[in-house]
Amino acid sequence: MKFFIDTANLQHIKTAQDLGILDGVTTNPSLMAKEGITGAAAVKAHYKAICDIVEDKVSAEVLSTTYDEMLAEAKELAALDPKIVVKVPMIADGLKLIKTLTGMGIRTNCTLIFSPGQALLAAKAGATYVSPFLGRLDDICQDGLNLIQEIREIFDNYDFHTEILAASIRSPLHITYCAKIGADVVTSPLDSILRLLKHPLTDNGLAQFIKDSEGLK
Ligand code: E4P
């Protein structure tokens, strides 16, 4: 399973990259705004800064919602760096755009997926990734993990090459459940990734080993 980090915070991206487990980054307009980035030039510079930290797969989201405008944006984003994956919303024009970009050899991430049918359409259009938002489904008392499972089954039935990128992660348990289901990628905030590291028995065991090693040096 691939690990992406879901943030536009450069320090968090560096920290995850330094752990040696990072395969990519996802951002969205809200995450960019949270970092105080304003204006098209600053947005582009920020994507470049992210690309300089990681090896590949930086999702950059289009901001418009009509086919022609999104296509122009997508071309600009893709031209920024070969590591860019263009993130496209799950709307009719978005679907058309995914088909076009796939034909142009530009990788896409279809975002805001909340049903198996939406994932199926995005895969048919050739999306590189679909992003089901499991935390936001959990937030409204629907089973986000079940959505991941349903998409897994559909993609396996037809051997779609589109990867399931489990998004809107709220806890380390979400990550391990996604791994059990067979999500291809999980994109998570740094906090949940770091929490995977922790276990009180590891801490206690290490403290004891350090104590007992004093006479061995
Ligand atoms: C995915 O690409 C999105 O950026 C993200 O996972 C949304 O998560 P949220 O529901 O925590 O905003």
PDB file of C-alpha atoms and ligand atoms in Angstrom:
ATOM      1  CA  MET A   1       0.000   0.000   0.000  1.00  0.00           C
ATOM      2  CA  LYS A   2       1.239   3.464  -0.847  1.00  0.00           C
ATOM      3  CA  PHE A   3       1.334   6.238   1.755  1.00  0.00           C
ATOM      4  CA  PHE A   4       0.481   9.772   0.688  1.00  0.00           C
ATOM      5  CA  ILE A   5       0.336  12.732   3.048  1.00  0.00           C
ATOM      6  CA  ASP A   6      -2.778  14.905   2.908  1.00  0.00           C
ATOM      7  CA  THR A   7      -1.493  18.409   3.531  1.00  0.00           C
ATOM      8  CA  ALA A   8       0.011  21.501   1.962  1.00  0.00           C
ATOM      9  CA  ASN A   9       2.247  22.075   4.999  1.00  0.00           C
ATOM     10  CA  LEU A  10       5.864  21.863   3.821  1.00  0.00           C
ATOM     11  CA  GLN A  11       7.232  20.919   7.250  1.00  0.00           C
ATOM     12  CA  HIS A  12       4.766  18.042   7.597  1.00  0.00           C
ATOM     13  CA  ILE A  13       5.667  16.835   4.095  1.00  0.00           C
ATOM     14  CA  LYS A  14       9.402  16.979   4.965  1.00  0.00           C
ATOM     15  CA  THR A  15       8.826  15.073   8.205  1.00  0.00           C
ATOM     16  CA  ALA A  16       6.931  12.278   6.405  1.00  0.00           C
ATOM     17  CA  GLN A  17       9.505  12.204   3.602  1.00  0.00           C
ATOM     18  CA  ASP A  18      12.326  11.867   6.159  1.00  0.00           C
ATOM     19  CA  LEU A  19      10.566   8.839   7.670  1.00  0.00           C
ATOM     20  CA  GLY A  20      11.251   7.095   4.369  1.00  0.00           C
ATOM     21  CA  ILE A  21       7.695   5.865   3.861  1.00  0.00           C
ATOM     22  CA  LEU A  22       6.206   8.614   1.715  1.00  0.00           C
ATOM     23  CA  ASP A  23       4.967   7.888  -1.823  1.00  0.00           C
ATOM     24  CA  GLY A  24       3.145  11.121  -2.603  1.00  0.00           C
ATOM     25  CA  VAL A  25       1.143  14.152  -1.515  1.00  0.00           C
ATOM     26  CA  THR A  26      -2.476  15.224  -1.864  1.00  0.00           C
ATOM     27  CA  THR A  27      -3.611  18.800  -1.466  1.00  0.00           C
ATOM     28  CA  ASN A  28      -6.921  20.552  -1.958  1.00  0.00           C
ATOM     29  CA  PRO A  29      -7.995  24.209  -2.038  1.00  0.00           C
ATOM     30  CA  SER A  30      -8.882  24.150   1.671  1.00  0.00           C
ATOM     31  CA  LEU A  31      -5.469  22.750   2.642  1.00  0.00           C
ATOM     32  CA  MET A  32      -3.704  25.365   0.478  1.00  0.00           C
ATOM     33  CA  ALA A  33      -5.790  28.173   2.028  1.00  0.00           C
ATOM     34  CA  LYS A  34      -4.937  26.836   5.514  1.00  0.00           C
ATOM     35  CA  GLU A  35      -1.250  27.495   4.746  1.00  0.00           C
ATOM     36  CA  GLY A  36      -2.102  31.122   3.930  1.00  0.00           C
ATOM     37  CA  ILE A  37      -1.339  30.793   0.224  1.00  0.00           C
ATOM     38  CA  THR A  38      -3.147  33.344  -1.928  1.00  0.00           C
ATOM     39  CA  GLY A  39      -3.051  34.064  -5.654  1.00  0.00           C
ATOM     40  CA  ALA A  40      -2.222  31.899  -8.663  1.00  0.00           C
ATOM     41  CA  ALA A  41       1.516  32.645  -8.617  1.00  0.00           C
ATOM     42  CA  ALA A  42       1.869  31.691  -4.952  1.00  0.00           C
ATOM     43  CA  VAL A  43      -0.134  28.507  -5.520  1.00  0.00           C
ATOM     44  CA  LYS A  44       2.161  27.458  -8.367  1.00  0.00           C
ATOM     45  CA  ALA A  45       5.285  28.275  -6.348  1.00  0.00           C
ATOM     46  CA  HIS A  46       3.920  26.191  -3.473  1.00  0.00           C
ATOM     47  CA  TYR A  47       3.300  23.184  -5.723  1.00  0.00           C
ATOM     48  CA  LYS A  48       6.872  23.508  -6.990  1.00  0.00           C
ATOM     49  CA  ALA A  49       8.149  23.600  -3.395  1.00  0.00           C
ATOM     50  CA  ILE A  50       6.205  20.411  -2.617  1.00  0.00           C
ATOM     51  CA  CYS A  51       7.554  18.720  -5.754  1.00  0.00           C
ATOM     52  CA  ASP A  52      11.089  19.581  -4.643  1.00  0.00           C
ATOM     53  CA  ILE A  53      10.590  17.594  -1.414  1.00  0.00           C
ATOM     54  CA  VAL A  54       8.997  14.370  -2.669  1.00  0.00           C
ATOM     55  CA  GLU A  55       9.893  11.866  -5.352  1.00  0.00           C
ATOM     56  CA  ASP A  56       6.589  11.802  -7.247  1.00  0.00           C
ATOM     57  CA  LYS A  57       2.776  12.024  -7.226  1.00  0.00           C
ATOM     58  CA  VAL A  58       1.738  15.476  -6.052  1.00  0.00           C
ATOM     59  CA  SER A  59      -2.011  15.992  -6.469  1.00  0.00           C
ATOM     60  CA  ALA A  60      -2.846  19.571  -7.476  1.00  0.00           C
ATOM     61  CA  GLU A  61      -6.534  20.424  -7.739  1.00  0.00           C
ATOM     62  CA  VAL A  62      -8.175  22.487 -10.481  1.00  0.00           C
ATOM     63  CA  LEU A  63     -10.167  25.421  -9.113  1.00  0.00           C
ATOM     64  CA  SER A  64     -12.725  25.935 -11.877  1.00  0.00           C
ATOM     65  CA  THR A  65     -15.662  23.672 -12.712  1.00  0.00           C
ATOM     66  CA  THR A  66     -16.280  23.959 -16.470  1.00  0.00           C
ATOM     67  CA  TYR A  67     -14.540  21.690 -18.980  1.00  0.00           C
ATOM     68  CA  ASP A  68     -12.681  24.396 -20.929  1.00  0.00           C
ATOM     69  CA  GLU A  69     -11.496  26.254 -17.846  1.00  0.00           C
ATOM     70  CA  MET A  70     -10.453  23.069 -16.063  1.00  0.00           C
ATOM     71  CA  LEU A  71      -8.577  21.872 -19.166  1.00  0.00           C
ATOM     72  CA  ALA A  72      -6.597  25.118 -19.349  1.00  0.00           C
ATOM     73  CA  GLU A  73      -5.821  24.883 -15.621  1.00  0.00           C
ATOM     74  CA  ALA A  74      -4.899  21.215 -15.828  1.00  0.00           C
ATOM     75  CA  LYS A  75      -2.415  21.892 -18.638  1.00  0.00           C
ATOM     76  CA  GLU A  76      -0.776  24.647 -16.587  1.00  0.00           C
ATOM     77  CA  LEU A  77      -0.573  22.459 -13.494  1.00  0.00           C
ATOM     78  CA  ALA A  78       0.837  19.497 -15.405  1.00  0.00           C
ATOM     79  CA  ALA A  79       3.439  21.753 -17.048  1.00  0.00           C
ATOM     80  CA  LEU A  80       4.693  22.846 -13.611  1.00  0.00           C
ATOM     81  CA  ASP A  81       6.407  19.553 -12.854  1.00  0.00           C
ATOM     82  CA  PRO A  82       6.263  15.938 -14.115  1.00  0.00           C
ATOM     83  CA  LYS A  83       5.393  14.896 -10.528  1.00  0.00           C
ATOM     84  CA  ILE A  84       2.004  16.645 -10.710  1.00  0.00           C
ATOM     85  CA  VAL A  85      -1.192  14.588 -10.743  1.00  0.00           C
ATOM     86  CA  VAL A  86      -4.197  16.737 -11.695  1.00  0.00           C
ATOM     87  CA  LYS A  87      -7.024  16.499  -9.201  1.00  0.00           C
ATOM     88  CA  VAL A  88     -10.448  16.769 -10.797  1.00  0.00           C
ATOM     89  CA  PRO A  89     -13.865  16.908  -9.084  1.00  0.00           C
ATOM     90  CA  MET A  90     -16.452  14.163  -9.706  1.00  0.00           C
ATOM     91  CA  ILE A  91     -18.810  16.150 -11.938  1.00  0.00           C
ATOM     92  CA  ALA A  92     -19.839  15.544 -15.566  1.00  0.00           C
ATOM     93  CA  ASP A  93     -17.304  18.032 -16.948  1.00  0.00           C
ATOM     94  CA  GLY A  94     -14.703  16.521 -14.646  1.00  0.00           C
ATOM     95  CA  LEU A  95     -15.343  13.089 -16.094  1.00  0.00           C
ATOM     96  CA  LYS A  96     -14.904  14.449 -19.628  1.00  0.00           C
ATOM     97  CA  LEU A  97     -11.707  16.152 -18.525  1.00  0.00           C
ATOM     98  CA  ILE A  98     -10.306  12.943 -17.039  1.00  0.00           C
ATOM     99  CA  LYS A  99     -10.873  11.193 -20.373  1.00  0.00           C
ATOM    100  CA  THR A 100      -9.077  14.016 -22.230  1.00  0.00           C
ATOM    101  CA  LEU A 101      -6.156  14.224 -19.803  1.00  0.00           C
ATOM    102  CA  THR A 102      -5.735  10.443 -19.814  1.00  0.00           C
ATOM    103  CA  GLY A 103      -5.471  10.611 -23.624  1.00  0.00           C
ATOM    104  CA  MET A 104      -2.789  13.277 -23.219  1.00  0.00           C
ATOM    105  CA  GLY A 105      -0.810  11.094 -20.802  1.00  0.00           C
ATOM    106  CA  ILE A 106      -1.561  13.363 -17.826  1.00  0.00           C
ATOM    107  CA  ARG A 107      -2.274  11.524 -14.560  1.00  0.00           C
ATOM    108  CA  THR A 108      -5.508  12.341 -12.754  1.00  0.00           C
ATOM    109  CA  ASN A 109      -7.023  11.965  -9.300  1.00  0.00           C
ATOM    110  CA  CYS A 110     -10.826  12.057  -9.293  1.00  0.00           C
ATOM    111  CA  THR A 111     -11.804  13.666  -6.005  1.00  0.00           C
ATOM    112  CA  LEU A 112     -14.967  13.928  -3.898  1.00  0.00           C
ATOM    113  CA  ILE A 113     -16.016  10.308  -4.480  1.00  0.00           C
ATOM    114  CA  PHE A 114     -18.867   9.261  -2.189  1.00  0.00           C
ATOM    115  CA  SER A 115     -20.456   6.298  -4.023  1.00  0.00           C
ATOM    116  CA  PRO A 116     -19.322   3.159  -5.866  1.00  0.00           C
ATOM    117  CA  GLY A 117     -21.067   4.422  -9.028  1.00  0.00           C
ATOM    118  CA  GLN A 118     -18.970   7.585  -9.041  1.00  0.00           C
ATOM    119  CA  ALA A 119     -15.803   5.506  -8.678  1.00  0.00           C
ATOM    120  CA  LEU A 120     -16.895   3.238 -11.536  1.00  0.00           C
ATOM    121  CA  LEU A 121     -17.438   6.214 -13.851  1.00  0.00           C
ATOM    122  CA  ALA A 122     -14.064   7.723 -12.975  1.00  0.00           C
ATOM    123  CA  ALA A 123     -12.341   4.391 -13.644  1.00  0.00           C
ATOM    124  CA  LYS A 124     -14.165   4.073 -17.001  1.00  0.00           C
ATOM    125  CA  ALA A 125     -12.884   7.543 -17.923  1.00  0.00           C
ATOM    126  CA  GLY A 126      -9.334   6.369 -17.157  1.00  0.00           C
ATOM    127  CA  ALA A 127      -8.596   8.115 -13.859  1.00  0.00           C
ATOM    128  CA  THR A 128      -5.233   7.184 -12.361  1.00  0.00           C
ATOM    129  CA  TYR A 129      -6.735   7.463  -8.862  1.00  0.00           C
ATOM    130  CA  VAL A 130     -10.188   7.749  -7.326  1.00  0.00           C
ATOM    131  CA  SER A 131     -10.427   9.437  -3.929  1.00  0.00           C
ATOM    132  CA  PRO A 132     -13.292   8.136  -1.776  1.00  0.00           C
ATOM    133  CA  PHE A 133     -13.633  10.404   1.286  1.00  0.00           C
ATOM    134  CA  LEU A 134     -14.272   7.902   4.039  1.00  0.00           C
ATOM    135  CA  GLY A 135     -14.052  10.262   7.041  1.00  0.00           C
ATOM    136  CA  ARG A 136     -16.680  12.609   5.634  1.00  0.00           C
ATOM    137  CA  LEU A 137     -19.050   9.646   5.193  1.00  0.00           C
ATOM    138  CA  ASP A 138     -18.366   8.530   8.773  1.00  0.00           C
ATOM    139  CA  ASP A 139     -19.117  12.126   9.844  1.00  0.00           C
ATOM    140  CA  ILE A 140     -22.694  11.762   8.560  1.00  0.00           C
ATOM    141  CA  CYS A 141     -23.148   8.254  10.027  1.00  0.00           C
ATOM    142  CA  GLN A 142     -22.529   6.390   6.754  1.00  0.00           C
ATOM    143  CA  ASP A 143     -19.935   3.625   6.530  1.00  0.00           C
ATOM    144  CA  GLY A 144     -16.894   5.057   4.770  1.00  0.00           C
ATOM    145  CA  LEU A 145     -14.899   1.828   4.956  1.00  0.00           C
ATOM    146  CA  ASN A 146     -17.751  -0.042   3.301  1.00  0.00           C
ATOM    147  CA  LEU A 147     -17.439   2.315   0.334  1.00  0.00           C
ATOM    148  CA  ILE A 148     -13.741   1.430  -0.013  1.00  0.00           C
ATOM    149  CA  GLN A 149     -14.673  -2.259   0.086  1.00  0.00           C
ATOM    150  CA  GLU A 150     -17.374  -1.870  -2.593  1.00  0.00           C
ATOM    151  CA  ILE A 151     -15.026   0.013  -4.908  1.00  0.00           C
ATOM    152  CA  ARG A 152     -12.327  -2.654  -4.365  1.00  0.00           C
ATOM    153  CA  GLU A 153     -14.801  -5.357  -5.418  1.00  0.00           C
ATOM    154  CA  ILE A 154     -15.917  -3.482  -8.539  1.00  0.00           C
ATOM    155  CA  PHE A 155     -12.379  -2.642  -9.675  1.00  0.00           C
ATOM    156  CA  ASP A 156     -11.259  -6.250  -9.132  1.00  0.00           C
ATOM    157  CA  ASN A 157     -14.284  -7.613 -11.063  1.00  0.00           C
ATOM    158  CA  TYR A 158     -13.208  -5.747 -14.182  1.00  0.00           C
ATOM    159  CA  ASP A 159      -9.466  -5.459 -13.630  1.00  0.00           C
ATOM    160  CA  PHE A 160      -9.554  -1.642 -13.680  1.00  0.00           C
ATOM    161  CA  HIS A 161      -6.085  -0.189 -13.282  1.00  0.00           C
ATOM    162  CA  THR A 162      -7.403   2.895 -11.476  1.00  0.00           C
ATOM    163  CA  GLU A 163      -5.988   2.972  -7.951  1.00  0.00           C
ATOM    164  CA  ILE A 164      -8.179   3.428  -4.872  1.00  0.00           C
ATOM    165  CA  LEU A 165      -6.789   6.379  -2.914  1.00  0.00           C
ATOM    166  CA  ALA A 166      -8.553   6.314   0.458  1.00  0.00           C
ATOM    167  CA  ALA A 167      -8.951   9.923   1.592  1.00  0.00           C
ATOM    168  CA  SER A 168     -10.412  11.951   4.448  1.00  0.00           C
ATOM    169  CA  ILE A 169      -8.565   9.816   6.982  1.00  0.00           C
ATOM    170  CA  ARG A 170      -9.367  10.641  10.599  1.00  0.00           C
ATOM    171  CA  SER A 171      -7.343   8.106  12.613  1.00  0.00           C
ATOM    172  CA  PRO A 172      -4.555   5.490  12.469  1.00  0.00           C
ATOM    173  CA  LEU A 173      -7.246   2.795  12.602  1.00  0.00           C
ATOM    174  CA  HIS A 174      -8.679   4.121   9.343  1.00  0.00           C
ATOM    175  CA  ILE A 175      -5.247   3.483   7.785  1.00  0.00           C
ATOM    176  CA  THR A 176      -4.955  -0.118   8.973  1.00  0.00           C
ATOM    177  CA  TYR A 177      -8.556  -0.929   8.013  1.00  0.00           C
ATOM    178  CA  CYS A 178      -7.918   0.466   4.521  1.00  0.00           C
ATOM    179  CA  ALA A 179      -4.797  -1.706   4.288  1.00  0.00           C
ATOM    180  CA  LYS A 180      -6.847  -4.796   5.248  1.00  0.00           C
ATOM    181  CA  ILE A 181      -9.486  -3.989   2.625  1.00  0.00           C
ATOM    182  CA  GLY A 182      -6.838  -3.523  -0.051  1.00  0.00           C
ATOM    183  CA  ALA A 183      -6.903   0.207  -0.774  1.00  0.00           C
ATOM    184  CA  ASP A 184      -3.975   0.918  -3.105  1.00  0.00           C
ATOM    185  CA  VAL A 185      -3.125   4.213  -1.411  1.00  0.00           C
ATOM    186  CA  VAL A 186      -4.044   5.979   1.808  1.00  0.00           C
ATOM    187  CA  THR A 187      -3.651   9.727   2.086  1.00  0.00           C
ATOM    188  CA  SER A 188      -3.501  10.880   5.667  1.00  0.00           C
ATOM    189  CA  PRO A 189      -2.583  13.893   7.783  1.00  0.00           C
ATOM    190  CA  LEU A 190       0.847  13.560   9.445  1.00  0.00           C
ATOM    191  CA  ASP A 191      -0.703  13.052  12.876  1.00  0.00           C
ATOM    192  CA  SER A 192      -2.397   9.737  11.986  1.00  0.00           C
ATOM    193  CA  ILE A 193       0.758   8.462  10.273  1.00  0.00           C
ATOM    194  CA  LEU A 194       2.853   9.230  13.374  1.00  0.00           C
ATOM    195  CA  ARG A 195       0.279   7.598  15.664  1.00  0.00           C
ATOM    196  CA  LEU A 196       0.809   4.320  13.764  1.00  0.00           C
ATOM    197  CA  LEU A 197       4.328   4.310  15.204  1.00  0.00           C
ATOM    198  CA  LYS A 198       3.228   4.341  18.793  1.00  0.00           C
ATOM    199  CA  HIS A 199       2.545   1.482  21.188  1.00  0.00           C
ATOM    200  CA  PRO A 200       2.930   1.736  24.997  1.00  0.00           C
ATOM    201  CA  LEU A 201       4.513  -1.736  25.141  1.00  0.00           C
ATOM    202  CA  THR A 202       7.165  -0.595  22.663  1.00  0.00           C
ATOM    203  CA  ASP A 203       7.926   2.436  24.858  1.00  0.00           C
ATOM    204  CA  ASN A 204       7.989   0.356  28.064  1.00  0.00           C
ATOM    205  CA  GLY A 205      10.058  -2.382  26.456  1.00  0.00           C
ATOM    206  CA  LEU A 206      12.594   0.061  25.097  1.00  0.00           C
ATOM    207  CA  ALA A 207      12.895   1.860  28.455  1.00  0.00           C
ATOM    208  CA  GLN A 208      13.653  -1.495  30.100  1.00  0.00           C
ATOM    209  CA  PHE A 209      16.204  -2.471  27.403  1.00  0.00           C
ATOM    210  CA  ILE A 210      17.969   0.888  27.840  1.00  0.00           C
ATOM    211  CA  LYS A 211      18.070   0.390  31.626  1.00  0.00           C
ATOM    212  CA  ASP A 212      19.348  -3.185  31.362  1.00  0.00           C
ATOM    213  CA  SER A 213      21.963  -2.256  28.769  1.00  0.00           C
ATOM    214  CA  GLU A 214      23.788   0.062  31.193  1.00  0.00           C
ATOM    215  CA  GLY A 215      26.075  -2.667  32.509  1.00  0.00           C
ATOM    216  CA  LEU A 216      26.678  -4.100  29.033  1.00  0.00           C
ATOM    217  CA  LYS A 217      28.541  -1.121  27.595  1.00  0.00           C
TER     218      LYS A 217
HETATM  219  C1  E4P B   1      -8.213  14.193  -0.309  1.00  0.00           C
HETATM  220  O1  E4P B   1      -7.511  14.274  -1.283  1.00  0.00           O
HETATM  221  C2  E4P B   1      -8.669  15.340   0.477  1.00  0.00           C
HETATM  222  O2  E4P B   1      -7.672  16.325   0.431  1.00  0.00           O
HETATM  223  C3  E4P B   1      -8.859  15.044   1.943  1.00  0.00           C
HETATM  224  O3  E4P B   1      -8.534  13.718   2.267  1.00  0.00           O
HETATM  225  C4  E4P B   1     -10.130  15.556   2.520  1.00  0.00           C
HETATM  226  O4  E4P B   1     -10.132  15.245   3.883  1.00  0.00           O
HETATM  227  P1  E4P B   1     -11.037  15.994   4.947  1.00  0.00           P
HETATM  228  O5  E4P B   1     -12.388  15.355   4.933  1.00  0.00           O
HETATM  229  O6  E4P B   1     -10.322  15.748   6.245  1.00  0.00           O
HETATM  230  O7  E4P B   1     -11.086  17.438   4.569  1.00  0.00           O
END
